[in-house]
Structures are given as structure tokens and as C-alpha cells.
Coordinates of N, CA and C in Angstrom, one line a residue:
M1 N 72.9 112.7 88.9 CA 74.3 113.7 89.3 C 75.5 112.9 88.3
S2 N 76.4 114.3 88.1 CA 77.3 114.2 87.4 C 78.4 113.2 87.8
V3 N 79.3 112.3 87.5 CA 80.2 111.6 88.2 C 81.7 112.6 87.7
N4 N 81.7 113.8 87.2 CA 83.2 114.2 87.0 C 83.7 114.9 88.3
P5 N 84.1 114.5 89.0 CA 85.1 115.5 90.3 C 85.2 116.5 90.7
M6 N 85.6 117.4 88.8 CA 85.2 118.6 89.5 C 86.2 119.6 90.1
A7 N 87.4 118.7 90.4 CA 88.5 119.0 91.5 C 88.5 120.4 91.3
Y8 N 89.2 121.2 90.3 CA 89.1 122.6 90.1 C 88.5 123.3 90.2
E9 N 87.0 123.0 90.2 CA 86.2 124.1 90.2 C 86.2 123.8 92.2
A10 N 86.3 122.6 92.8 CA 85.7 122.5 94.0 C 86.7 123.5 94.9
Q11 N 87.9 123.4 94.3 CA 89.4 124.3 94.3 C 89.0 125.9 94.2
F12 N 88.5 126.1 93.1 CA 87.4 127.9 93.4 C 86.7 128.3 94.5
F13 N 85.8 127.0 94.3 CA 84.5 127.6 95.0 C 83.9 127.1 96.2
G14 N 85.4 126.4 97.2 CA 85.0 126.1 98.2 C 84.1 124.5 98.5
F15 N 83.6 123.7 97.3 CA 82.3 123.1 97.8 C 82.7 122.3 96.1
T16 N 82.3 120.8 96.2 CA 82.3 120.7 95.1 C 80.6 121.1 94.4
P17 N 80.9 121.2 92.8 CA 79.0 121.2 92.2 C 77.9 120.8 92.4
Q18 N 78.6 119.5 92.5 CA 77.9 118.2 93.0 C 77.2 118.3 93.9
T19 N 77.8 118.8 94.9 CA 77.2 119.2 96.3 C 76.2 119.7 96.3
C20 N 76.5 121.0 95.4 CA 75.4 122.1 95.5 C 74.6 121.8 94.9
M21 N 74.8 120.9 93.4 CA 73.2 120.5 93.5 C 72.8 119.6 94.1
L22 N 73.3 118.7 94.7 CA 72.2 117.6 95.5 C 71.6 118.7 96.9
R23 N 72.4 119.4 97.2 CA 71.5 120.4 98.3 C 70.3 121.3 97.7
V24 N 70.4 121.8 96.3 CA 69.3 122.9 95.9 C 68.2 121.4 95.7
Y25 N 68.7 120.2 95.0 CA 67.8 118.7 95.2 C 66.7 118.6 95.8
I26 N 67.4 118.8 97.1 CA 67.1 118.3 98.2 C 66.7 119.2 98.8
A27 N 66.1 120.6 98.4 CA 65.5 121.6 99.3 C 64.0 122.0 98.5
F28 N 64.6 121.4 96.8 CA 63.4 121.3 95.8 C 62.6 119.9 96.4
Q29 N 62.9 118.9 96.8 CA 62.5 117.7 96.9 C 61.2 118.4 98.7
D30 N 62.3 118.6 99.1 CA 61.3 119.2 100.5 C 60.1 120.1 100.4
Y31 N 60.7 121.1 99.2 CA 59.6 122.0 99.6 C 58.3 121.3 98.6
L32 N 59.1 120.6 98.0 CA 57.7 119.7 97.3 C 56.8 119.0 98.4
F33 N 57.6 118.3 98.7 CA 56.6 117.2 100.2 C 55.9 118.7 101.2
E34 N 56.4 119.4 101.6 CA 55.9 120.4 102.5 C 54.2 121.1 101.6
V35 N 54.8 121.3 100.0 CA 53.3 121.8 99.8 C 52.7 121.0 99.9
M36 N 52.5 119.7 99.3 CA 51.9 118.5 99.5 C 50.9 118.3 100.6
L37 N 51.5 118.5 101.9 CA 51.2 118.1 103.1 C 50.1 119.6 103.3
V38 N 50.4 120.8 103.3 CA 48.9 121.5 103.3 C 48.8 121.7 102.4
V39 N 48.5 121.0 100.7 CA 47.4 121.1 99.6 C 46.1 120.0 100.8
E40 N 47.1 118.8 101.1 CA 46.1 117.8 101.4 C 45.9 117.8 102.4
T41 N 46.5 119.6 104.2 CA 45.3 119.8 104.4 C 44.3 120.6 104.9
V42 N 43.9 121.4 102.9 CA 43.0 121.8 102.6 C 42.2 121.2 102.3
I43 N 42.2 119.9 101.6 CA 41.2 119.6 101.0 C 40.6 118.9 102.1
L44 N 40.8 118.6 102.6 CA 40.2 117.8 104.1 C 39.4 118.3 104.8
K45 N 40.2 120.0 105.0 CA 39.7 120.8 105.5 C 37.8 121.0 104.5
K46 N 38.2 120.7 103.3 CA 37.2 121.4 102.1 C 35.9 120.4 102.6
L47 N 36.2 119.2 102.5 CA 35.8 117.6 102.2 C 34.9 117.8 103.8
E48 N 35.2 118.1 104.7 CA 34.3 117.8 105.6 C 33.4 118.9 105.7
A49 N 33.7 120.3 105.5 CA 32.5 121.3 104.9 C 31.5 120.9 104.4
L50 N 31.7 119.9 103.3 CA 30.9 118.9 102.2 C 29.8 118.1 103.0
P51 N 28.3 118.4 103.0 CA 27.7 117.8 103.4 C 27.3 116.1 102.8
G52 N 27.2 115.4 103.2 CA 27.1 113.8 102.9 C 28.4 113.1 102.1
C53 N 29.5 113.9 102.6 CA 30.3 113.8 101.7 C 31.2 112.5 101.7
K54 N 31.7 111.4 101.0 CA 31.5 110.3 101.0 C 33.0 109.8 100.9
I55 N 34.1 110.8 100.5 CA 35.4 110.7 100.5 C 36.1 110.6 101.7
T56 N 36.5 109.4 101.9 CA 37.5 109.4 103.3 C 39.0 109.5 103.5
P57 N 39.5 110.6 104.5 CA 40.8 111.0 104.7 C 42.2 109.8 103.9
F58 N 42.0 108.3 104.1 CA 42.8 107.4 103.7 C 42.8 107.5 102.0
Q59 N 41.7 108.0 101.1 CA 42.0 107.9 99.8 C 42.0 109.5 99.4
V60 N 41.7 110.3 100.7 CA 42.6 111.6 100.0 C 44.6 111.1 100.4
R61 N 45.1 110.5 101.2 CA 46.3 110.4 101.5 C 46.7 109.7 100.7
K62 N 45.8 108.7 99.5 CA 46.1 107.7 98.6 C 46.8 108.3 97.4
S63 N 45.3 109.3 97.2 CA 46.0 110.3 96.2 C 47.0 111.1 95.8
T64 N 47.4 111.9 97.1 CA 48.4 112.9 97.1 C 49.6 112.0 97.5
E65 N 49.6 110.6 97.8 CA 50.8 110.2 97.5 C 51.2 109.5 96.3
E66 N 49.8 109.6 95.4 CA 50.2 109.0 93.7 C 50.5 110.3 93.4
F67 N 49.9 111.9 93.5 CA 49.9 112.9 93.0 C 51.6 113.2 93.2
L68 N 52.1 112.8 94.5 CA 53.5 113.6 94.8 C 54.8 112.4 94.0
L69 N 54.5 111.1 93.8 CA 54.9 110.6 93.1 C 54.9 111.4 91.3
F70 N 53.6 111.5 91.3 CA 53.6 112.1 89.7 C 54.7 113.3 89.5
M71 N 54.8 114.3 90.4 CA 55.2 115.3 90.6 C 56.6 115.0 90.9
K72 N 57.1 113.6 90.9 CA 58.8 113.8 91.7 C 59.2 113.5 90.2
K73 N 58.5 112.6 89.6 CA 59.3 111.9 88.3 C 59.1 113.0 87.8
H74 N 58.4 114.3 87.5 CA 58.7 115.5 87.0 C 60.2 116.5 87.2
L75 N 59.7 116.5 88.5 CA 61.1 117.3 89.1 C 61.9 116.6 88.5
D76 N 62.2 115.2 88.8 CA 64.0 114.9 88.7 C 64.1 115.0 87.1
K77 N 63.0 114.8 86.0 CA 63.3 115.4 84.6 C 63.9 116.4 85.0
L78 N 62.8 117.3 85.3 CA 63.6 119.6 84.8 C 64.8 119.2 85.5
F79 N 64.8 118.8 87.2 CA 66.3 118.9 87.8 C 67.4 118.0 86.9
S80 N 67.7 117.7 86.0 CA 68.7 116.7 85.5 C 69.1 117.5 84.3
K81 N 67.9 118.2 83.3 CA 68.6 119.2 83.1 C 69.1 120.6 83.2
M82 N 68.2 120.3 84.0 CA 69.0 122.3 85.3 C 70.3 121.9 85.5
E83 N 70.4 120.6 85.9 CA 71.5 120.3 86.6 C 72.8 119.9 85.5
E84 N 72.3 119.6 84.2 CA 73.2 119.6 83.5 C 73.6 121.2 82.6
V85 N 72.9 122.1 82.4 CA 73.4 123.1 82.3 C 74.1 124.1 83.0
L86 N 73.5 123.8 84.5 CA 74.5 125.0 85.3 C 76.2 124.4 85.6
L87 N 75.9 123.0 85.6 CA 77.2 122.4 86.0 C 78.0 122.6 84.3
Q88 N 77.5 123.4 83.0 CA 78.5 123.2 82.1 C 78.7 124.5 81.8
L89 N 77.7 125.7 82.5 CA 77.4 127.1 82.3 C 77.8 127.7 83.2
V90 N 77.7 127.5 84.2 CA 77.4 128.3 85.9 C 78.6 127.8 86.2
L91 N 78.7 126.5 87.0 CA 79.6 126.1 88.0 C 80.7 125.1 86.7
N92 N 81.2 125.8 85.9 CA 82.2 125.5 85.3 C 83.5 126.3 85.1
I93 N 84.6 125.8 85.6 CA 85.8 126.2 85.0 C 86.5 126.2 83.8
P94 N 86.3 127.0 82.8 CA 87.0 126.6 81.7 C 88.7 126.9 81.6
K95 N 88.9 125.5 80.5 CA 89.9 125.1 80.5 C 91.2 125.7 80.3
N96 N 90.6 126.6 79.5 CA 91.9 128.0 79.5 C 92.0 128.9 80.6
V97 N 91.3 128.7 82.1 CA 91.6 129.7 82.8 C 92.1 128.9 83.6
L98 N 93.4 129.9 84.5 CA 94.1 129.1 85.5 C 93.9 130.1 86.6
L99 N 93.6 129.8 88.1 CA 93.3 130.3 89.6 C 94.3 131.1 89.9
P100 N 94.1 132.6 90.7 CA 95.4 133.2 91.1 C 96.5 132.1 91.6
E101 N 96.0 131.4 92.6 CA 97.3 130.5 92.6 C 97.9 129.8 92.5
D102 N 97.3 129.5 90.9 CA 98.3 128.2 89.9 C 99.1 129.0 89.0
K103 N 98.6 130.5 89.0 CA 99.4 131.8 87.7 C 101.3 131.2 88.0
V104 N 101.7 130.5 88.9 CA 103.0 130.3 88.9 C 103.5 128.9 87.9
H105 N 102.1 128.1 87.7 CA 102.2 127.4 87.0 C 102.4 127.6 85.4
E106 N 101.9 128.7 85.5 CA 102.0 129.0 84.1 C 103.3 129.8 84.0
Q107 N 104.3 130.5 84.7 CA 105.6 131.3 84.7 C 105.7 130.3 84.8
Y108 N 105.8 129.4 85.2 CA 107.0 127.9 85.2 C 106.7 126.5 84.9
P109 N 105.9 126.3 83.5 CA 105.7 125.4 83.4 C 107.0 124.0 83.3
Y110 N 106.2 123.0 83.8 CA 106.8 121.5 83.4 C 106.4 120.8 83.0
S111 N 107.2 119.7 82.2 CA 106.3 118.4 81.7 C 106.4 117.4 82.8
K112 N 105.8 116.4 82.5 CA 105.4 115.1 83.6 C 106.9 114.6 83.2
E113 N 107.6 114.6 82.5 CA 109.1 114.4 82.4 C 110.0 115.1 83.5
Q114 N 109.8 116.2 83.6 CA 110.6 117.4 84.2 C 109.9 117.3 85.4
F115 N 109.0 116.6 86.0 CA 108.2 116.7 86.8 C 108.8 115.2 87.8
Q116 N 109.2 114.5 87.3 CA 109.5 113.1 87.2 C 110.6 113.2 87.8
A117 N 111.4 114.1 87.1 CA 113.4 114.2 87.2 C 113.4 114.9 87.9
L118 N 112.4 115.9 88.7 CA 112.5 116.7 90.1 C 112.2 115.8 91.5
Q119 N 111.3 114.9 91.2 CA 110.4 113.9 92.0 C 112.1 113.1 92.7
D120 N 112.7 112.2 91.3 CA 113.8 112.0 91.5 C 114.7 112.5 92.7
E121 N 115.1 113.4 91.9 CA 116.1 113.9 92.8 C 116.1 114.5 94.3
I122 N 114.6 115.4 94.3 CA 114.3 115.0 95.6 C 114.0 113.6 96.5
Q123 N 114.6 112.7 95.8 CA 114.4 111.6 96.6 C 116.1 111.2 96.7
Q124 N 116.4 111.2 96.2 CA 117.9 111.0 95.8 C 118.6 112.0 97.1
L125 N 118.6 113.5 97.5 CA 118.6 114.2 98.5 C 118.4 113.6 99.1
Q126 N 117.2 113.5 99.8 CA 116.3 113.2 100.8 C 117.6 111.6 101.4
K127 N 117.7 110.9 100.6 CA 118.7 109.6 101.0 C 119.6 110.0 101.2
Q128 N 120.5 110.8 100.7 CA 122.1 111.8 100.6 C 121.7 112.2 102.5
Y129 N 121.0 113.0 102.6 CA 120.7 113.3 104.0 C 120.2 112.6 104.9
R130 N 120.2 111.6 105.0 CA 119.6 109.9 106.2 C 121.5 109.5 105.9
A131 N 121.8 110.0 105.2 CA 123.1 109.3 105.7 C 123.9 110.2 106.2
E132 N 123.8 111.4 105.9 CA 124.8 112.6 106.7 C 124.4 112.2 107.9
A133 N 123.2 112.1 107.9 CA 122.7 112.6 109.3 C 123.3 111.6 110.1
S134 N 122.7 110.0 109.2 CA 123.6 108.8 110.3 C 124.7 108.8 110.5
A135 N 125.8 109.4 109.6 CA 127.2 109.1 109.4 C 127.4 110.4 110.7
G136 N 126.5 111.4 110.9 CA 127.0 112.3 111.8 C 127.1 112.0 113.6
Q137 N 125.7 111.2 113.1 CA 125.3 110.6 114.7 C 126.5 109.6 115.1
A138 N 127.0 108.8 114.0 CA 128.2 108.1 114.2 C 129.7 108.4 114.7
L139 N 129.9 109.7 113.9 CA 130.7 110.3 114.0 C 130.9 111.0 115.8
R140 N 129.8 111.5 115.9 CA 128.9 112.4 117.9 C 129.4 111.1 118.8
A141 N 129.5 110.0 118.7 CA 129.3 109.0 119.3 C 130.8 108.8 119.1
E142 N 131.3 108.3 118.4 CA 133.2 108.3 118.6 C 133.6 109.0 119.4
L143 N 133.1 110.6 119.2 CA 133.5 111.4 119.5 C 133.8 111.6 121.5
E144 N 132.0 111.3 121.8 CA 131.8 110.9 123.1 C 133.1 109.8 123.6
E145 N 133.1 108.7 122.8 CA 133.8 107.4 123.0 C 135.2 108.3 123.6
Q146 N 135.8 108.9 122.3 CA 137.1 109.3 122.4 C 137.7 110.8 124.1
K147 N 136.3 111.6 124.1 CA 136.1 111.8 125.3 C 136.5 111.1 127.0
V148 N 135.8 109.5 126.6 CA 136.2 108.6 127.7 C 137.6 108.3 127.5
V149 N 137.9 107.6 126.9 CA 139.3 107.3 127.1 C 140.0 108.5 127.2
Q150 N 139.8 110.0 126.9 CA 140.9 110.8 127.1 C 141.0 111.1 128.9
A151 N 139.7 111.0 129.1 CA 139.2 111.3 130.6 C 140.2 109.9 131.5
E152 N 140.4 109.2 130.4 CA 141.0 107.6 131.3 C 142.4 107.8 131.5
L153 N 143.5 108.7 130.2 CA 144.6 108.5 130.3 C 145.1 109.6 131.2
E154 N 143.6 110.9 131.1 CA 144.3 111.7 132.2 C 144.4 111.0 133.8
K155 N 143.7 110.5 133.9 CA 143.7 109.8 135.4 C 145.1 109.0 135.5
I156 N 145.3 108.3 134.0 CA 146.8 107.3 134.5 C 147.9 108.2 134.6
L157 N 147.3 109.4 133.7 CA 149.0 110.4 134.4 C 148.9 110.8 135.4
Q158 N 147.2 111.4 135.8 CA 147.9 111.7 137.7 C 148.4 110.8 137.7
W159 N 147.9 109.7 137.8 CA 148.7 108.9 138.7 C 149.9 108.5 138.8
F160 N 150.6 108.5 137.4 CA 151.6 108.8 137.6 C 152.2 109.4 137.7
D161 N 151.6 110.4 138.2 CA 152.5 112.1 138.6 C 152.8 111.7 139.9
G162 N 151.6 111.2 140.9 CA 151.2 111.2 141.7 C 152.6 109.8 142.6
L163 N 152.6 109.0 141.7 CA 153.9 108.1 142.4 C 155.2 108.4 141.2
E164 N 155.3 109.3 140.7 CA 156.8 110.0 141.1 C 156.9 110.9 141.9
N165 N 156.0 111.8 142.5 CA 156.1 112.5 143.4 C 156.5 111.8 144.7
I166 N 155.8 110.9 144.9 CA 155.6 110.0 146.0 C 157.4 109.2 146.1
C167 N 157.6 108.3 145.0 CA 159.2 108.8 144.8 C 159.7 109.2 145.1
R168 N 160.3 110.5 144.4 CA 161.0 111.7 145.1 C 160.8 112.5 146.7
E169 N 159.7 112.0 147.1 CA 159.7 111.8 148.7 C 160.7 110.8 149.4
H170 N 160.4 110.0 148.5 CA 161.4 108.6 149.1 C 162.8 108.0 148.9
G171 N 162.9 110.0 148.1 CA 164.7 109.7 147.6 C 165.1 109.0 146.4
T172 N 163.8 109.1 145.7 CA 164.1 108.2 144.3 C 163.7 109.1 143.3
G173 N 164.5 109.7 142.0 CA 164.5 110.3 141.3 C 163.5 110.3 140.6
N174 N 164.1 109.5 140.1 CA 164.6 108.5 138.6 C 163.2 107.9 138.5
F175 N 162.5 108.0 137.2 CA 160.9 107.2 137.4 C 161.5 105.7 137.1
K176 N 162.3 105.1 136.5 CA 162.6 104.1 136.0 C 163.2 103.3 137.8
E177 N 163.8 104.3 138.5 CA 164.4 103.6 139.6 C 163.5 103.7 140.7
S178 N 162.5 104.3 140.1 CA 160.8 104.4 141.8 C 160.7 103.2 141.2
F179 N 160.2 103.3 139.7 CA 159.5 101.2 139.3 C 160.1 100.3 140.1
A180 N 161.4 100.6 140.1 CA 162.2 99.2 139.7 C 162.0 99.3 141.5
F181 N 162.0 100.1 142.5 CA 162.1 100.3 143.6 C 160.6 99.4 144.3
L182 N 159.6 100.1 143.5 CA 158.2 99.8 143.7 C 158.4 98.3 143.8
T183 N 158.4 97.6 142.8 CA 158.7 96.9 142.1 C 159.5 95.6 144.1
Q184 N 160.3 95.7 143.9 CA 161.5 95.3 145.0 C 160.4 95.3 145.9
N185 N 160.0 95.9 146.3 CA 159.5 96.2 147.8 C 158.2 94.8 148.0
A186 N 156.8 95.6 146.7 CA 156.1 94.8 145.8 C 156.4 93.3 146.2
K187 N 157.7 92.8 145.6 CA 158.7 91.5 145.7 C 158.5 91.3 147.5
R188 N 159.2 92.0 148.0 CA 159.4 91.9 149.9 C 158.2 91.1 150.3
L189 N 156.9 92.0 150.2 CA 155.7 92.2 150.6 C 155.4 90.9 150.2
Q190 N 155.5 90.5 149.1 CA 154.8 88.9 148.6 C 155.3 88.1 149.7
D191 N 156.8 88.1 150.0 CA 157.5 86.9 150.8 C 157.1 87.1 151.6
V192 N 157.1 88.3 152.3 CA 156.5 88.2 154.0 C 155.4 87.7 154.4
L193 N 153.9 88.1 153.0 CA 152.8 87.1 153.3 C 152.8 85.9 153.2
K194 N 153.7 85.4 152.4 CA 154.2 83.8 152.0 C 154.9 83.2 153.5
D195 N 155.4 83.9 154.0 CA 156.1 83.3 155.4 C 155.1 83.3 156.5
V196 N 154.6 84.3 156.6 CA 154.0 84.3 157.5 C 152.4 83.5 157.5
E197 N 152.0 83.1 156.1 CA 150.9 82.5 155.8 C 151.5 80.4 156.3
E198 N 152.8 80.3 155.7 CA 153.4 78.9 156.3 C 153.7 78.9 157.8
K199 N 153.7 80.1 158.7 CA 154.0 80.1 159.7 C 152.4 79.9 160.6
S200 N 152.0 80.5 159.8 CA 150.3 80.4 160.8 C 150.2 79.0 160.7
K201 N 149.6 77.8 159.4 CA 149.8 76.7 159.1 C 150.5 75.5 160.4
K202 N 151.9 76.0 160.4 CA 152.4 75.7 161.6 C 152.3 75.5 162.8
I203 N 151.5 76.4 163.1 CA 151.6 76.6 164.3 C 149.9 76.1 164.5
K204 N 148.9 76.1 163.2 CA 147.9 75.6 163.7 C 147.7 73.8 163.7
K205 N 149.0 73.6 163.0 CA 148.8 71.6 162.8 C 149.1 71.3 164.7
P206 N 149.8 71.4 165.4 CA 149.4 71.6 167.3 C 148.1 71.3 167.4
D207 N 147.6 72.7 167.1 CA 146.6 72.7 168.3 C 145.5 71.6 167.5
Q208 N 145.7 71.0 166.0 CA 144.3 70.2 165.8 C 144.6 68.8 166.1
L209 N 146.4 68.8 166.7 CA 146.8 67.1 167.5 C 145.9 67.5 168.7
L210 N 146.3 68.2 169.1 CA 145.7 68.5 171.0 C 144.0 68.5 170.9

């Protein structure tokens, strides 16, 4: 069998020429085996009809196998020559022939150097695309963070607006004055809480003595 892959022929036929030749060889070989079995059967029937014949079926089978080996050797030689002719003259596409799907290569020919340059350019574009995609992902994450910060700022502004409204309801219109008013009230609350804690401690001490 030929070791040439014949990839272009396989593209055209849909199968490799070597596969085709192998199947033809197997078909010939199977047919030869079947013919030899038929011949053996006929010989055995003829021998049974002969009176006083001393040839046994084992001898017939041995002779059949020897003849089969002889025929197979000749078949291999003949098939080898036939395979060579078929692969060169029938199942071979000439070097100057282009398949219809490959006509574009004839219209736009490229050398190995040009093809390699295109490959390098494609790889560079792929790297740029991945870098831009990564940068876009980082930008989207940053925008999400900005949305969260903006929402928190809006909450703070709403809180200040509510605080200012409360201060106005209590007669304090200026925000600075309102803030000072709240600070003073908070300090008073801390003083009251401290005073309550001290009185509570004094009350607990006599109880402990009892």
C-alpha cells in the first residue's frame, strides 16, 4: 500500500485512495476464498462418486490451502501493480489542477512569509481584544462602585434635608445653628445620662450594706 497520504485527493473524493484500494483488495481476497471453498466442495463430491478412491477430505483440504496460498501470492503481485497504476493515473489529481473550493487561493496567492505575517497580525489583534475586554470589564466594575457611592451620597443628602426640616420645625432655620443646637442637646443628654448613672450607683450602695 502507498504511504503517500494523498490529502488533496481525499478532499475531492471524500475518501483516501488508499482506503479505496484496500477495500478492493479485501473484496478480491474474499472472492478468492469463496471460490476455493466452492472448488473444494465440488472436488469432494466428485471423489465420493468414484469407487475405491483413497483420497481423504483432509488431503483435499491440505491441497486446497496450498493452492490458495499460491493464488494469494500471485494476487498480491498483480494487485500491487494494479494499485500503482490506479493511484498514479486514475485516483491522482495532477499538481496543476485546483479544486473549485480552492480557486480563491489562485486569485489571492500568499507566500509563506505573508501567511506568517497574517498569523502574527491575528495573534496581535486577539491580544488587543482580550486587553480591551479586560479594561471594559474593569470599567464596568468601577461604574457599579460609583453607583453604590452615589446612592450612599443621596441617602446622606436626604438625611441632611430631613435634619434641616426638623430644625426648621423647632424654630432653627440656619443649618449651622441647627447643628450647634443638636450638639448642645446631645451634650445635655450625655450629662443627664451620666447623672442618672451616678445616682443609681449611690442607691445601690446602701442596699448592698443591708
